[in-house]
XYZ file of C-alpha atoms in Angstrom:
739
model
C 211.471 189.401 102.049
C 208.702 186.509 103.109
C 206.889 189.031 104.627
C 206.938 191.406 101.479
C 205.022 188.496 99.708
C 202.767 188.116 102.548
C 202.030 191.851 101.776
C 201.962 191.429 98.498
C 199.492 188.171 98.394
C 196.950 190.128 101.220
C 196.841 193.411 98.944
C 195.480 191.242 95.675
C 193.241 188.688 98.120
C 192.047 192.480 99.155
C 190.694 192.632 95.425
C 189.698 189.368 95.095
C 186.991 189.545 92.273
C 183.519 188.498 94.190
C 180.336 187.258 91.967
C 177.053 189.462 91.795
C 175.034 189.639 95.070
C 172.477 186.883 93.181
C 174.553 184.421 92.869
C 176.384 185.139 96.320
C 172.911 184.112 97.920
C 171.799 181.057 95.748
C 175.897 179.756 96.132
C 174.829 180.221 99.884
C 171.207 178.757 99.782
C 172.475 175.919 97.242
C 174.627 174.820 99.965
C 172.016 175.016 102.483
C 174.009 177.080 104.826
C 171.909 180.322 106.376
C 173.319 183.733 107.262
C 174.081 183.043 110.694
C 176.050 179.626 109.805
C 178.165 182.165 107.058
C 178.750 185.209 110.024
C 179.597 182.299 112.761
C 182.673 181.109 110.492
C 184.186 184.307 108.265
C 183.623 186.549 112.458
C 181.426 189.162 111.635
C 177.347 189.706 112.031
C 174.466 188.199 110.148
C 173.683 191.819 109.533
C 176.781 191.971 107.324
C 176.427 188.925 105.741
C 173.196 190.430 104.451
C 173.833 193.308 103.345
C 177.086 191.845 100.750
C 173.948 189.149 99.222
C 171.594 192.724 99.056
C 170.212 192.900 95.778
C 169.160 196.723 96.440
C 172.324 197.638 98.277
C 175.036 195.592 98.414
C 178.009 196.352 100.437
C 181.569 194.654 99.869
C 183.746 192.787 102.186
C 187.033 194.211 103.071
C 190.464 192.823 103.772
C 190.692 188.931 105.251
C 186.783 188.822 105.248
C 187.006 189.018 101.615
C 189.313 186.729 100.919
C 187.793 183.953 103.382
C 184.496 184.556 101.367
C 185.156 184.603 97.657
C 187.120 181.343 98.830
C 184.306 180.672 100.601
C 182.110 181.270 96.745
C 184.594 179.678 94.601
C 184.014 176.352 96.139
C 180.444 176.346 96.624
C 180.692 177.420 92.558
C 182.378 174.278 92.121
C 179.812 172.613 93.488
C 176.830 174.098 92.219
C 177.787 176.094 88.562
C 175.097 178.332 87.776
C 172.366 176.980 85.901
C 170.960 177.477 82.414
C 168.088 179.522 82.068
C 164.599 178.330 81.846
C 161.602 179.159 80.939
C 158.631 180.153 83.712
C 155.632 178.288 83.707
C 151.968 179.597 83.599
C 150.401 179.929 87.235
C 148.772 176.425 88.115
C 145.647 178.870 89.663
C 143.298 179.204 87.017
C 142.074 182.725 85.645
C 145.451 184.172 88.245
C 148.486 185.588 86.271
C 151.794 183.701 87.545
C 153.143 184.497 91.231
C 156.192 186.531 91.177
C 158.300 183.812 91.621
C 161.765 183.521 93.837
C 164.853 183.115 92.697
C 165.716 179.405 93.089
C 168.876 177.464 93.327
C 169.448 174.404 90.883
C 172.172 171.684 92.129
C 174.377 168.979 91.001
C 172.785 167.435 88.098
C 170.456 164.063 88.412
C 173.863 161.612 88.581
C 175.652 164.304 90.814
C 172.640 163.613 93.082
C 172.196 159.951 92.677
C 175.716 159.532 93.499
C 175.214 161.772 96.685
C 172.266 159.927 97.942
C 174.281 156.751 97.501
C 177.637 158.065 99.730
C 175.462 159.291 102.460
C 173.850 155.946 102.576
C 174.119 154.716 105.838
C 175.750 150.934 105.525
C 173.638 149.133 108.933
C 170.805 151.016 110.616
C 169.397 149.423 113.143
C 165.782 149.840 112.802
C 162.811 149.693 110.088
C 163.389 153.438 109.493
C 164.610 154.597 107.182
C 168.524 155.508 108.135
C 169.293 159.292 108.928
C 171.382 160.763 105.456
C 173.779 163.527 105.879
C 173.240 166.104 103.962
C 171.731 164.869 101.584
C 169.563 166.499 98.094
C 166.021 167.470 98.353
C 163.789 169.841 96.629
C 162.751 173.495 98.250
C 159.649 174.535 96.817
C 157.289 177.718 97.180
C 153.948 177.385 98.420
C 152.851 180.495 96.722
C 153.751 179.632 92.660
C 154.103 175.573 93.297
C 157.432 175.600 91.621
C 160.452 173.223 92.875
C 163.392 174.076 92.640
C 166.491 171.869 94.256
C 168.893 172.112 96.620
C 171.611 170.996 99.559
C 170.289 170.869 103.235
C 172.332 172.083 105.229
C 171.603 169.331 108.419
C 169.288 166.977 105.890
C 167.376 164.987 107.965
C 164.965 161.457 107.305
C 163.265 161.768 104.365
C 160.624 164.612 104.061
C 158.840 162.483 100.790
C 157.075 159.248 101.852
C 154.524 156.326 101.403
C 151.622 158.508 102.278
C 151.605 161.293 99.821
C 149.729 163.120 102.871
C 152.560 163.903 104.130
C 155.454 164.210 101.313
C 156.942 166.627 103.324
C 157.408 164.766 106.844
C 155.997 164.934 110.011
C 156.873 168.712 111.104
C 158.659 172.056 110.320
C 160.968 174.825 111.691
C 159.194 178.205 110.817
C 162.291 181.358 110.505
C 162.543 183.761 108.657
C 165.266 184.951 107.135
C 165.456 188.640 104.921
C 162.259 189.581 105.938
C 160.683 185.929 104.014
C 158.860 183.546 106.438
C 160.718 180.277 105.395
C 159.904 176.302 106.704
C 162.627 174.443 106.869
C 161.155 170.281 107.091
C 163.089 167.315 107.414
C 165.181 165.588 104.432
C 166.919 169.683 103.949
C 163.188 170.893 102.699
C 162.338 173.907 102.201
C 159.229 175.774 101.596
C 158.482 179.555 101.521
C 155.350 180.021 103.883
C 152.942 183.217 102.660
C 151.345 183.093 106.005
C 151.255 186.708 107.966
C 149.091 185.487 110.704
C 149.104 182.257 113.267
C 145.552 181.979 112.709
C 146.618 181.890 108.534
C 149.699 179.849 109.453
C 148.019 176.933 110.944
C 145.200 177.254 107.301
C 148.520 177.089 105.980
C 149.622 174.007 107.574
C 146.575 172.078 107.069
C 146.079 173.140 103.819
C 149.343 173.113 101.755
C 152.233 172.668 103.888
C 152.118 168.248 104.129
C 152.982 167.707 107.002
C 151.952 164.616 109.484
C 152.648 161.415 110.079
C 150.895 158.291 109.386
C 149.377 156.376 112.343
C 151.369 153.530 114.168
C 148.436 151.016 114.795
C 145.660 150.200 112.412
C 143.119 151.236 114.622
C 144.766 154.953 116.042
C 144.922 158.510 114.389
C 147.217 160.019 112.238
C 149.752 162.653 114.010
C 149.468 166.072 114.020
C 151.929 168.228 111.941
C 154.410 170.207 114.674
C 155.509 174.041 113.930
C 158.540 174.712 116.050
C 158.902 178.944 115.936
C 162.280 180.416 116.217
C 162.501 183.477 118.127
C 162.187 184.736 114.629
C 159.622 183.893 113.718
C 157.743 184.553 117.193
C 158.609 188.297 116.484
C 157.398 187.932 113.041
C 154.025 187.009 114.119
C 153.257 188.811 117.254
C 154.144 186.560 119.853
C 156.555 186.972 122.548
C 160.394 185.312 122.320
C 160.195 184.809 125.710
C 157.651 184.506 128.656
C 157.663 186.806 132.003
C 158.481 184.944 135.291
C 154.313 185.176 135.685
C 153.575 183.345 132.378
C 156.398 180.575 132.940
C 154.163 180.176 136.326
C 150.530 179.722 134.540
C 152.492 177.914 130.926
C 150.871 179.725 129.049
C 150.364 183.406 127.862
C 147.320 185.599 129.160
C 144.392 184.867 126.981
C 144.124 188.805 126.144
C 146.705 187.899 124.377
C 146.429 189.811 120.685
C 146.958 186.022 119.205
C 144.268 184.442 120.955
C 142.275 186.679 120.130
C 143.130 186.027 116.560
C 143.408 182.795 116.688
C 139.534 183.381 118.544
C 138.322 185.277 115.423
C 139.115 182.606 112.964
C 137.219 179.887 115.146
C 140.775 178.068 116.133
C 140.153 176.609 119.666
C 143.533 176.206 122.313
C 143.171 173.003 124.339
C 143.170 173.531 128.085
C 146.483 174.074 128.659
C 146.662 177.171 126.526
C 148.984 178.404 124.595
C 152.321 178.318 126.356
C 155.686 175.731 124.892
C 154.103 173.390 123.474
C 150.305 174.756 122.866
C 147.632 172.647 120.546
C 144.928 174.922 118.022
C 142.799 173.148 116.936
C 138.876 173.055 115.362
C 136.356 169.955 116.631
C 136.548 166.993 114.247
C 134.117 166.325 111.911
C 133.546 162.817 110.899
C 137.010 161.094 110.049
C 138.993 164.761 109.936
C 140.564 165.935 112.061
C 142.250 169.767 112.386
C 145.207 170.383 114.539
C 148.251 171.679 114.281
C 150.366 171.727 117.015
C 153.066 174.508 118.275
C 156.847 173.764 119.686
C 158.673 177.478 120.853
C 162.099 176.735 122.425
C 162.561 179.688 123.516
C 160.062 179.301 125.971
C 161.580 176.322 127.085
C 159.323 173.399 125.132
C 163.130 171.729 124.871
C 164.185 170.461 127.879
C 168.125 170.942 128.037
C 167.985 168.544 130.616
C 166.963 165.684 127.529
C 167.278 167.907 124.486
C 170.413 169.578 125.121
C 170.817 172.770 123.525
C 168.255 171.606 120.622
C 166.754 175.071 120.938
C 169.939 177.099 119.859
C 170.579 175.158 116.846
C 169.868 176.325 113.684
C 166.718 175.783 112.094
C 167.832 173.132 109.394
C 169.564 171.380 112.362
C 166.717 171.332 114.199
C 164.454 170.135 111.990
C 167.049 167.597 111.537
C 167.025 166.199 114.822
C 163.601 166.152 115.883
C 162.676 164.351 112.716
C 164.872 162.165 113.559
C 163.447 161.820 116.307
C 159.616 162.115 114.834
C 160.321 159.236 112.386
C 162.094 157.296 114.692
C 159.809 157.321 117.987
C 156.519 159.542 116.605
C 156.005 163.230 116.563
C 157.185 164.979 119.840
C 153.565 165.607 121.339
C 155.006 167.839 124.740
C 157.941 166.905 126.866
C 159.839 163.593 126.039
C 157.561 162.263 128.801
C 154.234 163.318 127.221
C 155.489 161.615 124.512
C 156.386 158.449 125.852
C 152.991 158.262 127.341
C 151.443 159.528 124.015
C 153.228 156.394 121.968
C 151.887 154.136 124.578
C 148.403 154.997 123.077
C 149.059 155.637 119.765
C 150.035 151.627 119.413
C 147.447 150.353 121.584
C 144.419 152.749 120.583
C 141.803 152.389 123.436
C 139.096 151.587 120.304
C 138.219 150.378 117.109
C 135.914 150.178 114.043
C 133.816 146.808 114.980
C 132.684 144.534 111.924
C 129.831 146.305 109.972
C 126.096 145.267 110.932
C 123.159 144.101 108.950
C 123.040 147.583 107.302
C 126.965 148.126 106.809
C 127.317 150.597 110.035
C 130.585 150.551 112.112
C 130.905 151.409 115.776
C 133.450 151.880 118.035
C 134.013 149.272 120.193
C 136.960 148.324 122.955
C 140.418 147.236 121.280
C 141.314 144.699 122.547
C 144.922 144.697 124.525
C 144.729 148.321 124.952
C 143.911 150.646 128.437
C 140.159 151.581 127.217
C 138.707 154.630 126.788
C 137.582 154.729 130.227
C 140.117 155.479 133.917
C 140.176 152.713 136.690
C 140.999 153.217 139.985
C 144.011 151.668 141.413
C 144.627 148.887 144.727
C 144.173 151.272 147.948
C 148.081 149.673 147.844
C 149.163 151.180 144.969
C 147.711 154.905 145.723
C 150.112 157.552 146.377
C 149.594 160.055 149.217
C 146.799 162.398 149.139
C 144.471 160.051 146.688
C 140.918 160.359 147.292
C 141.068 156.197 147.838
C 143.044 157.136 151.357
C 140.728 160.399 151.840
C 139.534 158.569 154.922
C 143.027 158.034 156.833
C 144.077 160.508 160.206
C 145.452 163.406 159.060
C 149.692 162.485 159.207
C 149.547 158.936 159.123
C 152.135 157.592 158.133
C 152.078 154.469 155.881
C 153.955 151.538 156.033
C 155.183 149.153 153.343
C 152.449 146.694 155.140
C 149.683 149.767 153.745
C 151.538 151.058 150.678
C 153.353 149.418 147.950
C 156.833 150.379 147.564
C 158.756 149.841 144.253
C 161.689 151.923 143.346
C 164.552 151.605 142.318
C 167.744 150.972 143.951
C 169.533 153.636 145.740
C 171.909 151.577 148.276
C 175.304 151.991 149.172
C 177.786 150.209 152.032
C 181.355 150.568 153.418
C 183.625 149.121 151.920
C 185.923 146.079 153.067
C 189.678 146.127 153.730
C 190.473 143.524 151.137
C 188.537 146.688 148.944
C 189.894 149.590 150.150
C 193.931 147.274 149.244
C 192.933 147.695 145.353
C 192.666 150.726 143.054
C 190.073 152.130 141.180
C 186.176 151.624 141.428
C 184.689 150.708 138.233
C 180.871 151.679 137.344
C 178.897 150.175 134.770
C 175.318 151.362 133.464
C 172.417 149.233 132.442
C 171.697 150.406 128.798
C 167.812 151.993 128.609
C 167.473 149.449 131.813
C 163.323 150.043 132.661
C 162.890 149.458 128.677
C 164.664 145.961 129.190
C 162.308 145.874 131.927
C 159.075 145.931 130.319
C 160.137 143.428 127.781
C 158.311 141.215 127.789
C 156.274 141.871 131.275
C 152.581 140.662 131.407
C 150.613 143.771 133.118
C 147.191 144.233 134.525
C 144.943 146.617 131.816
C 141.610 145.974 133.578
C 140.494 146.523 137.257
C 142.570 144.668 140.098
C 139.931 141.881 141.917
C 140.956 141.676 145.808
C 141.575 138.507 147.188
C 142.110 137.100 150.875
C 145.035 134.538 151.570
C 145.336 133.847 147.434
C 148.315 131.218 146.165
C 151.063 132.932 144.867
C 151.047 133.271 140.269
C 153.841 134.632 138.952
C 151.516 135.073 135.253
C 148.874 137.032 137.322
C 149.884 140.642 137.456
C 149.515 142.663 140.359
C 150.210 143.492 144.294
C 150.412 140.990 147.027
C 151.050 141.702 150.752
C 153.643 139.009 151.486
C 156.238 138.275 153.984
C 159.532 138.093 152.485
C 161.836 138.578 155.276
C 162.929 135.129 155.913
C 164.545 134.457 151.894
C 168.207 134.445 153.369
C 171.046 135.378 150.492
C 173.610 133.841 151.899
C 171.942 131.129 149.945
C 170.316 131.412 147.109
C 169.806 129.371 144.181
C 171.278 130.233 140.587
C 170.283 127.306 138.627
C 168.224 124.159 138.464
C 168.969 122.214 141.345
C 172.096 124.998 141.917
C 172.694 127.072 145.211
C 175.213 129.173 145.880
C 176.413 129.876 149.280
C 177.237 134.295 149.734
C 178.579 137.125 151.823
C 174.705 138.644 152.674
C 176.045 141.521 154.191
C 177.609 142.588 151.322
C 174.572 142.513 149.324
C 171.706 144.067 149.101
C 168.194 142.953 149.374
C 166.129 142.839 145.972
C 163.077 143.533 147.932
C 163.803 147.512 149.177
C 165.097 150.381 147.174
C 167.220 151.256 149.804
C 169.073 147.413 149.969
C 167.888 146.421 153.519
C 166.323 143.419 154.741
C 162.009 143.682 155.302
C 161.344 142.961 158.522
C 157.588 141.947 157.538
C 154.360 141.276 155.444
C 154.553 144.146 153.026
C 153.329 144.701 149.558
C 155.300 144.112 146.572
C 154.373 143.882 142.947
C 154.637 139.663 140.945
C 158.303 140.023 139.700
C 159.111 140.901 143.647
C 157.234 137.716 144.453
C 158.680 135.665 141.572
C 161.928 136.715 142.570
C 162.130 135.233 145.824
C 160.171 131.760 145.077
C 163.451 131.644 142.269
C 165.787 131.796 144.799
C 164.287 128.764 146.160
C 162.002 129.800 149.334
C 158.608 129.380 150.004
C 156.067 132.312 149.912
C 152.782 132.741 151.231
C 150.542 136.167 150.004
C 148.710 137.437 152.483
C 145.914 139.162 149.861
C 146.661 140.589 146.571
C 145.157 142.620 144.423
C 145.380 141.133 141.083
C 144.376 141.786 137.608
C 142.523 139.181 135.467
C 142.620 141.262 131.991
C 145.722 141.726 131.422
C 148.355 141.183 128.563
C 151.946 142.096 127.157
C 150.933 145.667 126.996
C 154.570 147.396 126.805
C 156.422 145.272 123.729
C 155.390 147.339 121.562
C 156.433 149.966 122.791
C 159.554 148.591 124.167
C 160.219 148.017 120.492
C 159.873 150.834 119.211
C 161.959 152.491 121.492
C 164.456 149.994 121.061
C 164.720 150.449 117.521
C 164.951 154.153 118.172
C 167.793 154.025 120.254
C 169.868 150.807 117.940
C 169.727 153.093 114.980
C 170.447 156.354 116.640
C 173.463 153.922 117.843
C 174.688 153.168 115.245
C 174.763 156.292 113.129
C 176.859 157.205 116.014
C 179.199 154.015 115.582
C 178.357 152.084 117.847
C 176.657 149.235 116.219
C 175.231 145.596 118.840
C 177.456 143.286 116.939
C 180.582 144.772 118.486
C 183.083 142.874 120.423
C 183.634 143.537 123.978
C 186.889 145.640 123.290
C 185.840 147.387 120.229
C 182.642 148.635 121.546
C 184.523 150.049 124.669
C 186.363 152.203 122.409
C 183.281 153.254 120.343
C 181.402 153.977 123.491
C 184.398 156.881 123.840
C 183.555 159.322 122.649
C 180.313 158.499 120.318
C 178.712 161.719 121.213
C 181.256 163.881 118.541
C 180.658 162.086 116.169
C 177.377 163.751 115.476
C 176.378 165.498 118.379
C 172.561 166.052 117.420
C 172.594 162.747 117.384
C 173.740 162.705 120.387
C 170.984 164.587 121.132
C 168.547 162.567 119.563
C 169.805 159.529 121.814
C 168.972 161.615 124.952
C 165.676 162.553 124.202
C 164.897 158.579 123.167
C 166.502 157.592 126.663
C 163.865 160.386 128.457
C 160.711 159.360 126.549
C 161.344 155.476 128.526
C 161.792 156.763 131.587
C 159.331 159.961 131.679
C 156.800 158.069 129.994
C 156.603 154.855 132.734
C 156.615 158.139 135.372
C 153.874 159.621 133.940
C 151.914 156.607 134.730
C 152.033 157.385 137.820
C 151.679 161.325 137.676
C 151.204 163.506 140.510
C 148.911 166.604 141.293
C 150.394 169.949 139.354
C 149.599 172.374 141.150
C 145.844 173.788 139.982
C 145.399 174.012 143.957
C 144.750 170.895 144.545
C 144.263 169.220 148.278
C 145.083 165.580 150.051
C 141.474 163.719 149.251
C 140.816 165.549 145.996
C 141.299 164.268 142.446
C 143.962 165.596 140.186
C 143.514 165.962 136.575
C 146.204 162.511 135.810
C 143.538 160.135 137.230
C 140.992 161.196 134.568
C 143.247 158.997 132.101
C 143.323 155.702 131.192
C 147.094 155.719 130.997
C 147.388 156.789 134.834
C 148.133 153.064 136.214
C 150.542 153.023 139.073
C 150.088 149.118 138.925
C 152.082 148.976 135.986
C 154.646 151.756 136.311
C 155.543 149.395 139.825
C 155.896 145.843 137.577
C 158.307 147.601 135.001
C 160.942 149.310 138.090
C 160.412 145.882 140.251
C 161.202 143.663 137.098
C 164.623 146.229 136.637
C 165.201 146.108 140.061
C 164.873 141.881 139.906
C 166.896 141.953 136.753
C 169.668 143.870 137.976
C 169.938 141.839 141.272
C 170.065 138.593 139.294
C 172.793 139.725 137.485
C 174.859 141.113 141.015
C 173.819 137.768 142.621
C 175.275 135.722 139.393
C 178.704 137.414 139.687
C 179.166 137.403 143.115
C 178.581 133.406 142.901
C 180.880 133.092 140.106
C 184.152 135.555 140.966
C 183.301 136.161 144.377
C 183.217 139.959 143.682
C 179.927 142.295 145.000
C 179.502 145.743 144.479
C 179.721 148.435 146.850
C 177.173 151.122 145.196
C 174.138 150.738 142.859
C 171.943 154.082 142.087
C 169.215 152.884 139.813
C 170.959 150.800 136.918
C 174.658 151.805 137.682
C 176.619 149.228 139.445
C 180.098 150.069 141.299
C 182.557 147.415 141.848
C 186.354 147.488 143.721
C 189.175 145.898 141.390
C 192.528 146.791 140.450
C 192.076 147.435 136.635
C 190.016 150.392 134.850
C 188.079 148.695 132.439
C 184.491 146.758 132.892
C 186.621 144.461 131.288
C 189.593 143.989 133.744
C 186.354 142.461 136.586
C 183.313 141.236 133.913
C 184.341 137.301 133.572
C 184.544 136.504 129.933
C 185.916 133.075 128.679
C 186.312 132.877 125.193
C 184.464 136.259 124.069
C 181.339 135.092 125.581
C 180.278 136.674 128.937
C 179.022 134.485 132.196
C 175.760 132.977 131.500
C 172.824 135.303 133.709
C 175.353 137.916 133.963
C 176.778 141.256 133.056
C 177.619 141.943 129.828
C 179.012 145.481 127.450
C 176.878 145.795 124.889
C 174.553 148.851 123.291
C 171.510 145.658 123.041
C 168.974 146.868 126.112
C 169.647 145.249 128.754
C 173.257 144.615 128.309
C 176.254 147.620 130.007
C 178.508 150.164 129.249
C 180.876 151.678 131.373
C 180.117 154.040 133.202
C 183.252 155.641 134.751
C 186.282 154.976 136.972
C 187.960 156.615 139.804
C 190.579 155.324 142.311
C 189.578 153.742 145.731
C 191.337 156.484 147.516
C 188.380 159.167 145.738
C 185.837 157.471 147.268
C 187.083 157.005 150.345
C 188.285 160.851 150.476
C 184.888 161.626 149.661
C 182.655 159.263 152.383
C 184.876 161.267 155.118
C 185.260 164.364 154.040
C 181.878 164.406 154.232
C 181.229 162.105 157.452
C 179.326 159.448 155.187
C 180.149 156.370 155.655
C 177.900 155.136 153.148
C 177.515 157.711 150.657
C 176.346 156.295 147.389
C 179.602 156.546 145.229
C 177.467 155.739 142.310
C 175.936 158.639 141.907
C 179.331 160.630 141.405
C 181.733 157.481 139.662
C 181.200 159.328 135.851
C 183.102 161.966 136.785
C 184.557 161.844 140.014
C 182.172 165.696 140.791
C 180.663 164.923 144.010
C 177.893 167.999 144.970
C 174.147 167.254 146.639
C 175.223 165.186 149.617
C 173.397 164.657 152.324
C 175.175 163.517 155.524
C 172.029 163.624 157.550
C 172.749 166.747 159.350
């Protein structure tokens, strides 16, 4: 009998009533759903759903698809009742007939919208930026008629509006094509109709009508140019290839002969030297203070590196707009890769010039902005120059510089064999320092100008620079761990703080100021032989650190991980936090990559272009090419980590078995960091490791069995294989055993 009832139910469902095609489309758009999303949910093709909504030639769903489709429309109809008819206003353009209006949806009444906004306001945003509501009710406007309607966003980001009316629609838009119409998905869920039929027209529309952009981050700075992200459908619509050929990919651009580039040239638009590539900048020379520049981001050309942006390039337009909007509002509008953006953020917060005070005639001039790196590049010291730099062109060919010739401040890559006692323990537990390099930049005094060479200087820990000094006498078996307090340690189980590989130095070598200062802190005298110091200095990276820290903490708070959590609650919140909101998890990854990439750009190496050793390369022409600043940050980061390791060893007698950059592995009996990190009455060891989400605090990186570590080292015949590299998931790849 039940089978008969099921058959009857299916028969009734197969004739489920459906609203007209116009209403189906209105309901879908009111909830911010794309055709792709509906098609995926109903397991049909996109074209099938489009046919169900087609006014000219409506097709009807059948079978189980009809039942599911009817259920979807019924649910949406409850949320978005059909609006009452409203008179159409006359055109805002004087002397022209009213343009053809598109059917626009209306959302819930104002009180419902207010309730929705209130319900979706996060309780504790950890940033000065406005928190990320999801979803939110926002406006959809047509640029042709300027007649706004309302719709609910599929995936809202930061509100499109803001204090600056010039950029009321947000910093960026994702350009897509749906049902033959070009749409601009903005942040906050706003969707604009785009009338442009070519790339030059799209640029004109963006600058004149779209109201996209972002206010400057610093008083003397410049407003951010609007960013347009082109989907594959938009590329096809505007005559651009969906993917680059192998030759174009290697060149990083499409050829100058492409028809779109010719269109831009005819319209008197210019491209930067990098041409029309994944991150293209289209501009006209500035007139006065007015800039005319639009940046394009093309995900299908690999603009969004999957190492940092994950699957962002495959997101639906509204979701991608939300993700990039979060990043733009909390960091800045992307200017290229995360590395490029990290470097650009430094300049945006400390512009090289500012307007002077007015002279007698009231005229202002451009002058150096104090605290910035200036507008002209400065030469590094010879010891700070990477191999192949023009400063080293007179060195003999194939000459290998040693520690006494080259500053080599890098992150840790160190490991040692486990002791017999450690082999009796059950687990290896890895802890990872949050935003370690950002924390290393916090409060760091760095050089702003050119170096001064000094012979036999007296070391000054407050003076940034590079010092040639012998630190081989520093003995880690007896170190100072507090005022008039010394600790006896097993130096054979500790890495040296002065070298990336953890080996004890054998003579004079070049070090950045934080490294030498740590030798003094450990209780040892230092006598530099010479130095390159920078008397013009300051805390250049403080604003950069604060901005990225706030972005990181705010986004983690949206994912349910807060800065004031107890250790056990923090570990629980970190377990699977990415599943709370995969898009925001991508934003976290991009923020962290912005830190590392931005610092890496300070010492950017040649990128092809026919470069030969001894010749200058393009990056050297930037004021932000500063290998000394990068070295100082890495030095301080490594020293910060070693200081915690020493404090932990002095208090607990536990020593690390492996360190990779900001990850430290200990052999312990338990499986959690709480099983070996010393907490007393809920308080951590002063100066040691502390669990938490703030930069400089640690999280759980991974746990594996001690037997796993020994088996891996034996299998690859590598007794000092760095297990920190594989502690996260236990997967061992790219092993170099020296053969």
